[in-house]
Structures are given as structure tokens and as C-alpha cells.
Short mmCIF file of C-alpha atoms in Angstrom, two decimals:
data_model
loop_
_atom_site.label_atom_id
_atom_site.label_comp_id
_atom_site.label_asym_id
_atom_site.label_seq_id
_atom_site.Cartn_x
_atom_site.Cartn_y
_atom_site.Cartn_z
CA MET A 1 56.50 -9.00 40.86
CA PRO A 2 53.51 -8.34 43.49
CA ILE A 3 54.43 -10.81 46.98
CA TYR A 4 51.92 -13.50 46.86
CA ASP A 5 49.81 -13.37 49.60
CA PRO A 6 47.78 -16.56 49.84
CA HIS A 7 45.86 -15.11 53.57
CA PHE A 8 44.56 -12.19 51.39
CA LYS A 9 43.56 -14.76 48.78
CA LEU A 10 41.74 -17.16 50.68
CA ALA A 11 39.76 -14.25 52.64
CA ALA A 12 38.96 -12.88 49.01
CA MET A 13 37.34 -16.56 48.14
CA THR A 14 35.27 -16.42 51.72
CA GLN A 15 34.02 -13.55 51.14
CA PRO A 16 30.05 -13.05 50.11
CA LYS A 17 29.23 -12.25 46.70
CA VAL A 18 28.28 -9.35 46.21
CA SER A 19 25.79 -7.63 43.59
CA VAL A 20 25.98 -6.50 40.24
CA GLU A 21 25.63 -3.17 40.85
CA GLN A 22 28.22 -3.55 43.58
CA ASP A 23 30.49 -4.65 40.81
CA LEU A 24 29.60 -1.76 38.83
CA GLN A 25 30.44 0.49 40.99
CA ILE A 26 33.60 -1.08 41.35
CA LEU A 27 34.39 -1.06 38.08
CA LYS A 28 33.68 2.76 37.50
CA ALA A 29 35.63 4.05 40.03
CA ASN A 30 38.98 1.76 39.07
CA LEU A 31 38.39 3.44 35.74
CA ASP A 32 38.25 6.97 36.81
CA GLU A 33 40.97 6.17 38.90
CA GLU A 34 43.15 4.41 35.72
CA PHE A 35 42.09 7.72 33.64
CA LYS A 36 42.86 10.43 35.99
CA PHE A 37 46.63 8.03 36.07
CA LEU A 38 47.18 7.98 33.10
CA ILE A 39 46.00 11.59 32.06
CA GLY A 40 48.37 13.01 34.78
CA LEU A 41 51.45 10.60 33.36
CA TRP A 42 50.89 12.50 29.83
CA VAL A 43 50.61 16.15 31.91
CA ILE A 44 53.83 15.17 33.46
CA PHE A 45 55.26 13.58 29.86
CA MET A 46 54.54 17.48 28.80
CA GLN A 47 57.98 17.76 30.64
CA CYS A 48 60.21 16.16 28.78
CA GLY A 49 58.34 18.76 25.91
CA PHE A 50 59.26 21.44 27.91
CA ALA A 51 63.05 20.55 28.41
CA LEU A 52 63.46 19.72 24.68
CA LEU A 53 61.99 22.52 23.20
CA GLU A 54 63.86 25.08 26.02
CA ALA A 55 67.36 23.17 25.65
CA GLY A 56 67.33 23.81 22.16
CA ALA A 57 66.48 27.36 22.42
CA VAL A 58 69.38 27.99 24.28
CA ARG A 59 73.17 28.49 23.85
CA SER A 60 74.48 24.78 24.04
CA LYS A 61 77.19 26.07 26.94
CA ASN A 62 73.51 26.36 28.75
CA THR A 63 71.94 22.82 27.57
CA THR A 64 72.64 20.99 30.79
CA ASN A 65 71.66 23.55 32.83
CA ILE A 66 68.26 23.91 31.59
CA LEU A 67 67.61 20.26 31.53
CA PHE A 68 68.59 20.47 34.72
CA LYS A 69 65.98 23.10 35.88
CA ASN A 70 63.32 21.28 33.99
CA PHE A 71 63.91 18.04 36.64
CA LEU A 72 64.31 20.23 39.14
CA ASP A 73 60.45 21.98 38.62
CA VAL A 74 59.74 17.80 38.85
CA PHE A 75 60.91 16.79 41.91
CA VAL A 76 60.98 19.99 44.15
CA GLY A 77 57.23 21.01 43.24
CA GLY A 78 56.24 16.97 43.50
CA LEU A 79 57.27 17.73 47.22
CA ALA A 80 55.87 21.09 48.22
CA TYR A 81 52.87 20.01 46.33
CA TRP A 82 52.46 17.06 48.65
CA VAL A 83 53.56 18.68 52.10
CA PHE A 84 51.26 21.76 51.60
CA GLY A 85 49.98 22.51 47.98
CA TYR A 86 47.68 20.19 47.50
CA GLY A 87 46.10 20.77 51.05
CA PHE A 88 45.78 24.56 50.17
CA ALA A 89 44.26 24.09 46.82
CA TYR A 90 41.93 21.40 47.58
CA GLY A 91 41.90 20.50 52.07
CA VAL A 92 38.43 20.01 53.09
CA PRO A 93 37.39 21.89 55.57
CA GLY A 94 38.24 24.63 53.18
CA ASN A 95 37.24 27.98 53.14
CA ALA A 96 36.87 31.15 50.32
CA PHE A 97 40.06 31.73 50.21
CA ILE A 98 42.32 28.82 51.06
CA GLY A 99 42.01 24.80 51.47
CA HIS A 100 43.61 23.42 54.97
CA ASN A 101 43.80 20.08 55.50
CA PHE A 102 45.44 16.00 53.70
CA PHE A 103 48.87 18.04 54.55
CA PHE A 104 51.68 15.49 53.90
CA SER A 105 49.20 13.01 53.03
CA THR A 106 46.79 12.84 56.43
CA SER A 107 43.19 12.46 56.56
CA ILE A 108 43.64 9.27 53.89
CA ASP A 109 40.94 6.80 54.83
CA HIS A 110 42.73 3.34 53.47
CA ARG A 111 40.04 0.49 54.72
CA ALA A 112 38.91 0.15 51.22
CA TYR A 113 42.51 -1.12 50.36
CA VAL A 114 43.58 -2.65 53.53
CA SER A 115 40.23 -4.49 54.32
CA HIS A 116 39.30 -8.02 53.40
CA ASN A 117 35.83 -7.44 53.98
CA PHE A 118 35.00 -6.49 50.73
CA SER A 119 31.37 -6.38 51.18
CA GLU A 120 31.73 -3.92 54.05
CA SER A 121 34.32 -2.39 52.70
CA ILE A 122 31.97 -1.34 49.59
CA ALA A 123 29.57 0.11 52.53
CA MET A 124 31.43 1.99 54.50
CA THR A 125 31.10 5.85 54.58
CA ARG A 126 33.83 8.08 55.69
CA ALA A 127 34.15 11.01 57.74
CA PRO A 128 33.93 15.08 55.54
CA ASP A 129 37.36 15.65 56.57
CA MET A 130 39.14 12.55 54.95
CA LEU A 131 39.66 11.05 51.73
CA PHE A 132 39.39 7.51 50.86
CA ALA A 133 42.35 6.09 49.31
CA ASN A 134 41.37 5.53 46.03
CA GLU A 135 40.07 9.49 45.80
CA TYR A 136 42.97 11.28 47.00
CA TYR A 137 45.86 9.53 45.39
CA SER A 138 44.77 9.45 41.69
CA THR A 139 43.38 13.09 42.25
CA TRP A 140 46.92 13.70 43.95
CA LEU A 141 48.98 12.81 40.67
CA PHE A 142 46.83 14.18 38.70
CA GLN A 143 46.61 18.06 40.16
CA PHE A 144 50.11 17.72 40.45
CA ALA A 145 50.64 17.42 37.04
CA PHE A 146 49.11 21.05 36.86
CA ALA A 147 51.01 22.53 38.95
CA ALA A 148 54.43 21.69 37.96
CA THR A 149 53.26 22.57 34.52
CA ALA A 150 53.10 26.24 35.81
CA SER A 151 56.06 26.38 37.69
CA THR A 152 58.13 25.51 34.13
CA ILE A 153 56.90 27.76 32.61
CA VAL A 154 58.88 30.26 34.55
CA SER A 155 62.30 28.68 33.87
CA GLY A 156 62.36 28.90 30.23
CA ALA A 157 61.71 32.95 30.47
CA MET A 158 64.60 33.26 33.07
CA ALA A 159 66.48 30.47 31.21
CA GLU A 160 70.50 31.04 30.75
CA ARG A 161 71.38 34.08 33.99
CA THR A 162 69.48 32.45 36.72
CA GLN A 163 71.64 31.29 40.00
CA PHE A 164 70.53 27.56 41.01
CA VAL A 165 68.85 29.15 44.57
CA ALA A 166 66.43 31.10 42.86
CA TYR A 167 64.60 28.60 40.50
CA LEU A 168 65.00 26.17 43.92
CA LEU A 169 62.63 28.92 45.60
CA TYR A 170 59.72 29.99 42.86
CA SER A 171 59.76 26.09 41.99
CA PHE A 172 58.74 25.52 46.13
CA VAL A 173 56.89 28.68 45.99
CA ILE A 174 54.72 28.38 42.74
CA THR A 175 54.05 24.97 43.11
CA GLY A 176 53.64 24.83 46.88
CA PHE A 177 51.47 27.98 47.78
CA VAL A 178 51.19 30.26 44.26
CA TYR A 179 49.55 28.17 41.94
CA PRO A 180 47.24 26.05 44.73
CA ILE A 181 45.79 29.20 46.38
CA LEU A 182 44.48 30.07 42.83
CA SER A 183 43.42 26.66 42.19
CA HIS A 184 41.49 26.38 45.58
CA TRP A 185 39.52 29.57 44.27
CA CYS A 186 38.71 28.61 41.00
CA TRP A 187 38.51 24.67 41.00
CA SER A 188 37.08 23.78 44.55
CA PRO A 189 33.80 24.35 45.35
CA ASP A 190 34.34 25.83 48.32
CA GLY A 191 36.75 28.55 46.39
CA PHE A 192 35.30 32.15 46.05
CA LEU A 193 35.35 32.17 42.35
CA ALA A 194 34.31 28.75 41.59
CA SER A 195 31.18 28.73 44.16
CA GLY A 196 30.11 32.44 43.03
CA SER A 197 30.41 33.87 46.39
CA GLY A 198 26.62 33.82 46.47
CA THR A 199 25.99 35.47 42.90
CA GLY A 200 24.91 32.30 41.27
CA LEU A 201 28.47 32.64 38.82
CA ARG A 202 30.95 30.76 38.61
CA PHE A 203 34.80 31.21 37.08
CA ILE A 204 34.71 29.15 33.59
CA ASP A 205 38.18 27.44 33.33
CA PHE A 206 38.32 23.89 32.32
CA ALA A 207 41.83 22.91 31.53
CA GLY A 208 43.50 26.20 32.95
CA SER A 209 44.01 29.10 30.26
CA GLY A 210 44.10 31.40 34.02
CA VAL A 211 44.81 29.05 36.84
CA VAL A 212 47.86 27.07 35.47
CA HIS A 213 48.74 29.80 32.10
CA VAL A 214 48.24 32.65 33.21
CA THR A 215 49.64 32.33 36.82
CA GLY A 216 52.83 31.01 35.20
CA GLY A 217 52.89 33.82 32.35
CA VAL A 218 52.65 36.36 35.06
CA ALA A 219 55.37 35.27 36.49
CA ALA A 220 57.48 34.15 34.04
CA LEU A 221 57.09 38.14 33.63
CA VAL A 222 57.68 39.72 37.11
CA GLY A 223 60.95 37.20 36.91
CA ALA A 224 62.30 37.94 32.62
CA ALA A 225 61.78 41.90 34.25
CA MET A 226 63.60 41.67 37.58
CA LEU A 227 66.61 39.33 36.22
CA GLY A 228 67.23 41.54 33.07
CA PRO A 229 68.31 40.70 29.57
CA ARG A 230 71.22 38.84 28.27
CA VAL A 231 74.15 40.12 28.16
CA GLY A 232 74.73 41.19 24.83
CA LYS A 233 70.45 40.98 23.60
CA TYR A 234 70.13 44.85 23.77
CA THR A 235 73.00 47.28 22.26
CA VAL A 236 73.06 51.20 22.51
CA ILE A 237 73.32 52.64 19.38
CA GLU A 238 73.64 56.94 19.41
CA GLY A 239 73.05 58.42 16.47
CA GLU A 240 74.59 61.00 14.68
CA ASP A 241 72.31 63.94 16.42
CA SER A 242 73.15 62.04 19.57
CA SER A 243 69.93 60.30 19.64
CA VAL A 244 69.80 56.91 20.86
CA ALA A 245 67.98 53.88 19.78
CA VAL A 246 68.26 50.39 21.31
CA ARG A 247 68.50 47.00 18.83
CA ALA A 248 66.87 44.55 19.85
CA ASN A 249 70.05 41.72 18.82
CA VAL A 250 69.15 37.76 17.78
CA ILE A 251 70.85 35.02 20.50
CA ARG A 252 69.73 31.90 18.39
CA GLY A 253 69.32 28.56 20.45
CA HIS A 254 71.77 25.86 19.15
CA SER A 255 69.60 22.92 18.67
CA VAL A 256 65.74 23.78 15.66
CA PRO A 257 65.33 19.59 15.99
CA LEU A 258 65.65 19.65 19.97
CA ILE A 259 62.71 22.64 19.84
CA SER A 260 60.64 20.65 17.04
CA MET A 261 60.77 17.83 19.12
CA GLY A 262 59.66 19.38 22.29
CA GLY A 263 56.83 21.15 20.52
CA PHE A 264 55.04 17.76 19.05
CA ILE A 265 55.86 16.24 22.63
CA LEU A 266 53.90 19.44 24.20
CA LEU A 267 50.90 19.69 20.97
CA THR A 268 50.13 15.60 22.16
CA GLY A 269 50.62 15.87 25.72
CA PHE A 270 47.95 19.11 24.88
CA LEU A 271 45.43 16.50 23.91
CA ALA A 272 45.59 15.30 27.48
CA PHE A 273 45.93 18.56 29.23
CA ASN A 274 42.58 19.84 27.83
CA GLY A 275 40.65 16.27 26.66
CA GLY A 276 41.53 14.45 30.27
CA SER A 277 40.78 18.06 32.93
CA GLN A 278 37.39 16.26 33.62
CA GLN A 279 39.09 13.56 35.29
CA SER A 280 36.47 11.08 34.70
CA ILE A 281 35.68 8.64 31.50
CA THR A 282 32.53 6.79 33.19
CA GLY A 283 29.46 9.71 32.96
CA LEU A 284 27.29 9.87 30.41
CA ASN A 285 28.77 12.26 28.27
CA ASP A 286 32.19 11.97 29.23
CA GLY A 287 33.62 10.41 26.12
CA THR A 288 31.99 13.24 24.12
CA THR A 289 33.00 15.58 26.65
CA LEU A 290 36.93 14.32 26.32
CA SER A 291 36.52 14.25 22.33
CA LEU A 292 35.20 17.30 21.68
CA SER A 293 38.13 19.28 23.72
CA ALA A 294 40.80 16.92 22.22
CA THR A 295 38.85 17.89 18.66
CA ASN A 296 38.73 22.02 19.93
CA THR A 297 42.17 21.41 21.19
CA LEU A 298 44.20 20.81 17.93
CA LEU A 299 42.12 23.24 15.62
CA ALA A 300 43.12 25.70 18.05
CA GLY A 301 46.92 24.78 17.42
CA SER A 302 46.25 24.51 13.87
CA SER A 303 44.55 27.68 13.51
CA GLY A 304 47.57 29.52 15.39
CA ALA A 305 50.25 27.70 13.60
CA MET A 306 49.49 28.68 10.50
CA THR A 307 48.30 32.42 11.59
CA ALA A 308 51.48 32.93 13.81
CA LEU A 309 53.93 31.87 10.75
CA VAL A 310 51.72 33.76 7.66
CA PHE A 311 51.18 37.17 10.26
CA ASN A 312 54.84 36.95 11.66
CA ILE A 313 56.12 37.18 7.62
CA VAL A 314 53.40 40.14 6.63
CA PHE A 315 54.91 42.01 10.08
CA HIS A 316 58.48 41.70 9.13
CA HIS A 317 57.74 42.70 5.64
CA LEU A 318 55.81 46.17 6.60
CA LYS A 319 59.03 46.87 9.25
CA GLY A 320 61.27 46.66 5.89
CA GLN A 321 62.74 43.70 7.65
CA GLU A 322 64.40 40.68 6.07
CA VAL A 323 61.06 38.00 5.73
CA TYR A 324 62.05 34.07 7.30
CA LEU A 325 59.69 31.17 7.47
CA SER A 326 60.51 30.88 11.63
CA LEU A 327 59.96 27.12 12.73
CA ILE A 328 60.17 28.44 16.11
CA THR A 329 57.26 30.73 15.63
CA GLU A 330 55.12 27.98 14.26
CA VAL A 331 55.89 25.69 17.02
CA ASN A 332 54.35 29.18 19.34
CA GLY A 333 51.77 30.18 17.51
CA ALA A 334 50.74 26.43 18.21
CA LEU A 335 50.79 26.55 21.76
CA ALA A 336 49.44 29.85 21.91
CA GLY A 337 46.39 28.79 20.59
CA MET A 338 46.12 25.98 22.04
CA VAL A 339 46.76 27.22 25.61
CA SER A 340 43.83 29.58 25.05
CA SER A 341 41.56 26.55 23.73
CA CYS A 342 41.88 25.56 28.03
CA ALA A 343 39.33 27.59 29.58
CA GLY A 344 36.75 26.17 26.97
CA SER A 345 37.15 23.41 24.79
CA ASN A 346 34.64 21.57 26.08
CA ASP A 347 32.26 24.14 25.64
CA MET A 348 32.53 25.50 21.96
CA ASN A 349 32.12 25.02 18.76
CA CYS A 350 35.08 24.09 16.94
CA TRP A 351 34.90 27.52 14.79
CA VAL A 352 34.99 29.20 17.94
CA ALA A 353 38.26 27.46 18.67
CA ILE A 354 39.87 28.38 15.63
CA LEU A 355 39.04 31.99 16.17
CA PHE A 356 41.20 31.46 19.55
CA GLY A 357 44.27 30.23 17.63
CA PHE A 358 44.08 32.81 14.88
CA LEU A 359 43.47 36.20 17.77
CA ALA A 360 46.21 34.25 20.09
CA ALA A 361 48.67 34.01 17.32
CA ILE A 362 48.77 37.39 16.35
CA VAL A 363 48.89 38.75 19.73
CA MET A 364 52.05 36.29 20.94
CA VAL A 365 53.65 37.79 17.88
CA LEU A 366 53.01 41.79 18.78
CA SER A 367 53.72 40.28 22.27
CA ASP A 368 57.20 39.42 21.30
CA HIS A 369 58.01 42.42 19.51
CA LEU A 370 56.94 44.34 23.02
CA LEU A 371 59.17 42.77 25.12
CA ASP A 372 61.93 43.56 23.07
CA ARG A 373 60.99 47.20 23.21
CA TYR A 374 60.99 47.18 27.03
CA HIS A 375 63.98 44.97 26.82
CA ILE A 376 62.16 42.18 28.86
CA ASP A 377 64.47 39.08 26.98
CA ASP A 378 62.60 35.85 27.00
CA PRO A 379 64.70 33.09 25.33
CA ILE A 380 62.02 30.97 24.58
CA GLY A 381 59.00 33.53 24.00
CA ALA A 382 57.02 31.76 27.10
CA ILE A 383 55.46 35.11 27.84
CA SER A 384 53.67 35.86 24.84
CA VAL A 385 53.09 31.83 24.59
CA HIS A 386 51.51 30.79 28.19
CA LEU A 387 50.23 34.67 29.49
CA VAL A 388 49.23 35.80 26.34
CA GLY A 389 47.45 32.82 24.69
CA GLY A 390 45.90 31.98 28.98
CA LEU A 391 44.35 35.78 28.33
CA ILE A 392 42.60 35.30 24.96
CA GLY A 393 41.09 32.16 26.51
CA ILE A 394 40.16 33.40 29.48
CA THR A 395 38.52 36.81 28.93
CA LEU A 396 36.78 35.62 25.78
CA THR A 397 35.84 32.33 26.73
CA PRO A 398 32.28 33.12 28.74
CA LEU A 399 31.16 34.54 25.36
CA PHE A 400 31.07 31.17 23.16
CA VAL A 401 30.66 28.84 25.42
CA LEU A 402 27.70 26.46 24.34
CA ARG A 403 26.11 25.84 27.52
CA GLY A 404 27.78 28.48 29.89
CA GLN A 405 26.12 29.23 33.26
CA TYR A 406 23.32 27.12 34.89
CA VAL A 407 20.91 29.10 36.19
CA ASP A 408 17.16 27.71 37.27
CA GLY A 409 17.00 23.94 35.80
CA GLU A 410 19.11 25.45 32.40
CA PHE A 411 22.46 26.30 30.95
CA VAL A 412 22.15 30.21 29.70
CA GLN A 413 24.77 29.92 27.34
CA GLY A 414 27.28 32.37 26.34
CA VAL A 415 27.15 36.13 25.97
CA ILE A 416 26.51 35.52 21.84
CA TYR A 417 23.67 32.96 21.76
CA SER A 418 22.28 34.21 24.89
CA ASN A 419 20.73 38.01 26.33
CA HIS A 420 20.16 36.31 29.51
CA ARG A 421 21.48 38.93 32.34
CA MET A 422 23.14 35.88 33.30
CA ALA A 423 24.75 35.20 30.12
CA GLY A 424 26.80 39.14 31.13
CA ALA A 425 27.12 38.66 34.09
CA SER A 426 29.29 35.78 33.33
CA PHE A 427 31.71 37.32 31.37
CA GLY A 428 32.08 39.95 33.92
CA TRP A 429 32.81 37.32 36.55
CA ASN A 430 36.04 35.94 34.46
CA LEU A 431 37.29 39.22 33.90
CA LEU A 432 37.41 39.92 37.99
CA GLY A 433 38.72 35.91 38.67
CA THR A 434 41.67 37.55 35.96
CA VAL A 435 42.37 40.45 37.45
CA CYS A 436 42.76 38.45 40.82
CA ILE A 437 44.88 35.51 39.31
CA ILE A 438 47.19 38.74 37.97
CA ALA A 439 47.39 40.10 41.11
CA TRP A 440 48.39 37.05 42.95
CA SER A 441 50.72 35.56 41.10
CA GLY A 442 52.41 39.08 40.18
CA LEU A 443 52.47 40.64 43.75
CA ASN A 444 53.89 36.47 44.55
CA SER A 445 56.21 37.21 42.49
CA LEU A 446 57.40 40.36 42.94
CA VAL A 447 57.95 39.90 46.60
CA LEU A 448 59.94 36.54 45.90
CA PHE A 449 62.21 37.62 42.94
CA GLY A 450 62.72 41.04 44.37
CA THR A 451 63.82 39.94 47.74
CA LEU A 452 66.27 37.54 45.67
CA LYS A 453 67.37 40.88 43.20
CA LEU A 454 68.07 42.64 47.08
CA THR A 455 70.46 39.94 48.36
CA GLY A 456 71.93 39.16 45.39
CA LEU A 457 70.59 35.46 44.88
CA LEU A 458 68.57 35.98 41.45
CA ARG A 459 71.57 36.57 38.70
CA ILE A 460 74.31 34.83 37.96
CA SER A 461 77.29 36.86 37.49
CA GLU A 462 78.37 38.17 33.97
CA GLU A 463 81.91 35.97 34.43
CA GLU A 464 79.49 32.98 34.33
CA GLU A 465 77.09 34.08 31.64
CA LEU A 466 79.74 34.35 28.80
CA LEU A 467 81.54 31.29 30.12
CA GLY A 468 77.95 28.98 30.31
CA MET A 469 76.53 27.36 33.28
CA ASP A 470 77.01 23.83 31.88
CA VAL A 471 80.94 24.50 32.54
CA LYS A 472 80.56 26.32 35.70
CA LYS A 473 77.48 25.49 37.58
CA HIS A 474 77.65 21.45 36.49
CA GLY A 475 80.96 20.72 35.22
CA GLU A 476 78.53 18.59 33.13
CA PRO A 477 78.63 19.83 29.16
CA ALA A 478 75.97 18.81 27.22
CA TYR A 479 78.40 18.25 24.54
CA PRO A 480 81.95 17.55 25.87
CA GLU A 481 83.56 17.40 22.68
CA ILE A 482 82.93 20.85 21.89
CA HIS A 483 85.81 21.78 24.80
CA LEU A 484 88.14 19.51 23.64
CA GLY A 485 91.42 20.38 21.85
CA SER A 486 91.74 23.87 21.54
CA LYS A 487 89.26 24.66 25.11
CA PHE A 488 91.41 22.68 26.94
CA PHE A 489 89.43 20.17 28.79
CA ASN A 490 90.31 17.16 30.75
CA SER A 491 87.80 14.97 30.21
CA GLU A 492 89.41 12.65 33.57
CA GLU A 493 90.02 15.83 36.09
CA ARG A 494 87.34 18.01 35.38
CA ILE A 495 89.13 20.68 34.67
CA PHE A 496 87.98 23.88 32.53
CA THR A 497 90.23 26.55 31.85
CA SER A 498 89.28 30.44 32.24
CA ASP A 499 89.19 30.44 28.06
CA ALA A 500 86.77 28.06 27.41
CA ASN A 501 84.31 30.80 26.77
CA VAL A 502 82.20 28.88 24.65
CA VAL A 503 79.60 31.58 23.49
#
């Protein structure tokens, strides 16, 4: 319960009345803050969806471990984003490459919060390198939620065989450095992709197909490739003619219900993730933009789910393999479709969202098989969902936007609607931005994961992997009854014998 402050109440009662215009200004500011706060909560709640989906997709012996690492992404990432992540992303002053202010929540003006002189608070101005508290805190929470999502993408692709210190470091580096720099380039007014660097162009990525999902997808690809596959994932088969082939084995997760629950949470969260990216609700068309974005997101997810389900059946049938109706494929198809809609959900027709979901789902299914061909083990399909879906969205959106670039007082529209030279240039600018995102995320991931691998800090031992990290690393198995009786698990002394190999 808030502490009663009679001095504040007395001061408020004796202040002069403000005008109706000032009251409306205050109300609009508070509504926009509340909007960002609520959207931020929904996006952070998506971490629950990621956690459940990943927990269901791994084996029971690693359930506690993957849940632990999902919490770690949020907590470590929160500190990293507060220390320097937000400052690198949106610090003022900044340059075309990086921001450099607001570290540790400094340069924040709290006068509007602490002042009892209400009319003075309304009229006051701030220095250019300062932010009012009402500008900073709600925005910090909102932007952190997106940064944490980029980091969480990586944990699923590297599940069941990664050391704790590796998770700790990449969560800190991605949330505090890699992602903030990219968000500065693409979303800060100072960033070279957002400002156009004198070209008159702007990078089109409304909700982060590129900034969030390609960034996380590239880091996941590099991490999974350098980490290597799980024990037993691939089997070398020697033919009678001395030929050698590699067979990809299915290592099933332990709980489809957890996967479906996580999928439903993510599907709902994506509506807020995309719709809330406008960061305000009091403008003239904010409600329409929110509704359009959410509708396109849902349609892209629906198209992706159905396409992935059908195409996966057709694909396996053509390969002469047994055909199943896969719920996991359906969920990942929906997620890939929603990821593809992020870049332009606020500015495209509904049929375009359906097209994006269709394309993202097909390429996602093909990507899963391509990863197996190159022996890259991704237990939950994070690379195919986020990297592939993100690439579809960020590269194709400039072709289909309804408004697009704003040039000489008018909107140019996308390439298929307009033959304006800036429409084609906008498509090229997004391609350049995509290359920059891949290069930045990829090079930093190579340095980070390469260093960890060289120092022996990237992967756990084979013994630990076979035993399971719940027992070996945490002493808190998600399903203790599995270790009772014949597995000689002593719940009082927390001792696990060497033959407690739960696979």
C-alpha cells in the first residue's frame, strides 16, 4: 500500500488549476506510458512461452537446465541492458554507429516526478542530453523486452550441451552489446540505416524481423555450428561399396503438451510484440495501426502453420518417408509466419501477410533438412523459425508496403505498387541493412563462441551430456520420480549415483 503523504496532498490542493489542454497533455503522456508498460509485460511474458516450448522440446533429463537458462537470459540481460545496452542503442548524443548516454540510468531528469509545483512541471524543458523520467523508464522496459527476445532465441538452438558460463557470457554480450548496436543502426534517429545517411531512405523494420529475429537467428546458427551436434544425433553408415553416409536421428523432446502451451503463449505474445511496436496509443491512427498489425500477424501465423503442416507431409512423401501430422512443425510454421510479418505488419495488406507466412513456412521446412545435411543440430528449430522467417520479412517487405518511403511530402509505396525510383532504392536499402545485421551478429558470434570453444568453456563433457544436466549441474531434476528406486536417487542427501543415466 502506498505511504500516505499529507504534505504532498496539501501541496497538490494548493496548486493553481491547470488548463484543459494541459490535462489532455498529461493524460496522453500517461496513456502512452501505460501502453508501453503493458506491451512490455506481454513481450516479457513471451519468455514463458519460449521456456515451455524449449522445455518440452528437450529430453526430461535437461528440463531444469533449459528453464534455468531462460530465466538467466532475462536476469543477466536486464542488468546488461541497464548498464550499457540502452545507452548504446538510444543514448543521446549519439553518432551513426552507436549511442553514448543513459548508462546506469544516468542523465534522467526526475523533476516532473518529484516536483510539487505542478504547473511548473508542465512548462519546464530539459537539456538535449537528458530524458524526463516519464520518457525513460517505460521506454527502457519496452526496449529491454525486445532485447531479451533476441538473446533467448539462441538458447534453444544450443540446448542440452552448452556450459553454464557460455550461456552467461552470450546473454550478457548479445543483450548488452550486439543487439543494442543493431537497434541503434536501424531504429535510433542517429543510426545510419534509420537516418538514411543522406540518401533520403529509411530502413523498414517495424517490429524487428531483422533487428530481433535475424540477429538472434544468426547468433543461434553460429553457436550451434561451433558447438557441434548432441551425442547420438547423427550416425555414420558405411555402405558395401565403402561409401559413407550420415543419417540424422530423431531425438524427441519429452513433452508435446509443454510445446503446445509454449506455442500458444508465443502466438498471443506476438500480437503485442508487433502491434505494440508503434509505442503509443494516443495518436490519430494508433488504434488502426495496432489492429492492422495484430491482424496481419495472426494471418501470417495462420498461413504459416497450415502451409508448414501440408508441405512437411508432401516433402516427406516425395522422399519416400513415413508421413505424420506433426504438431511441432505446425507450431514452428506459425511462429515463422509471425516472424516474417514483423517488418511490415503495420503497413501491408492482409493478403501479403498470408503470402509471407506461406513463403516462410516452406523455407523453414526446407531449412530444417538443410541444417541436418550440414550436421547442425538445432533441438527446437530456432534457426529455421527466426533466421529464415526474419529474412523473408526484412527482404520482401519493401516490395509490398502500402506507404513505404516518405519523399517530398508523399508516400512512395512498395515496388509492386509504385514505379517511383525511391521504391526500388528502398528495397536495396533493406538488403544492405540485412547484410549489415548478418555481418555484425555473425562476426561477434564467431569471436564470442570461438573464444569459448578454444578455452574449453563452450561444451559440457560427454559424460555430463549422457547423464543429463539436471542431475549433474543443478541437483534439481524436473521429474525426481524418474531417479527413484532403481536409479538410486537419495532425495534427502541429494546424491546421484553414476548409473542414473536417464536418456
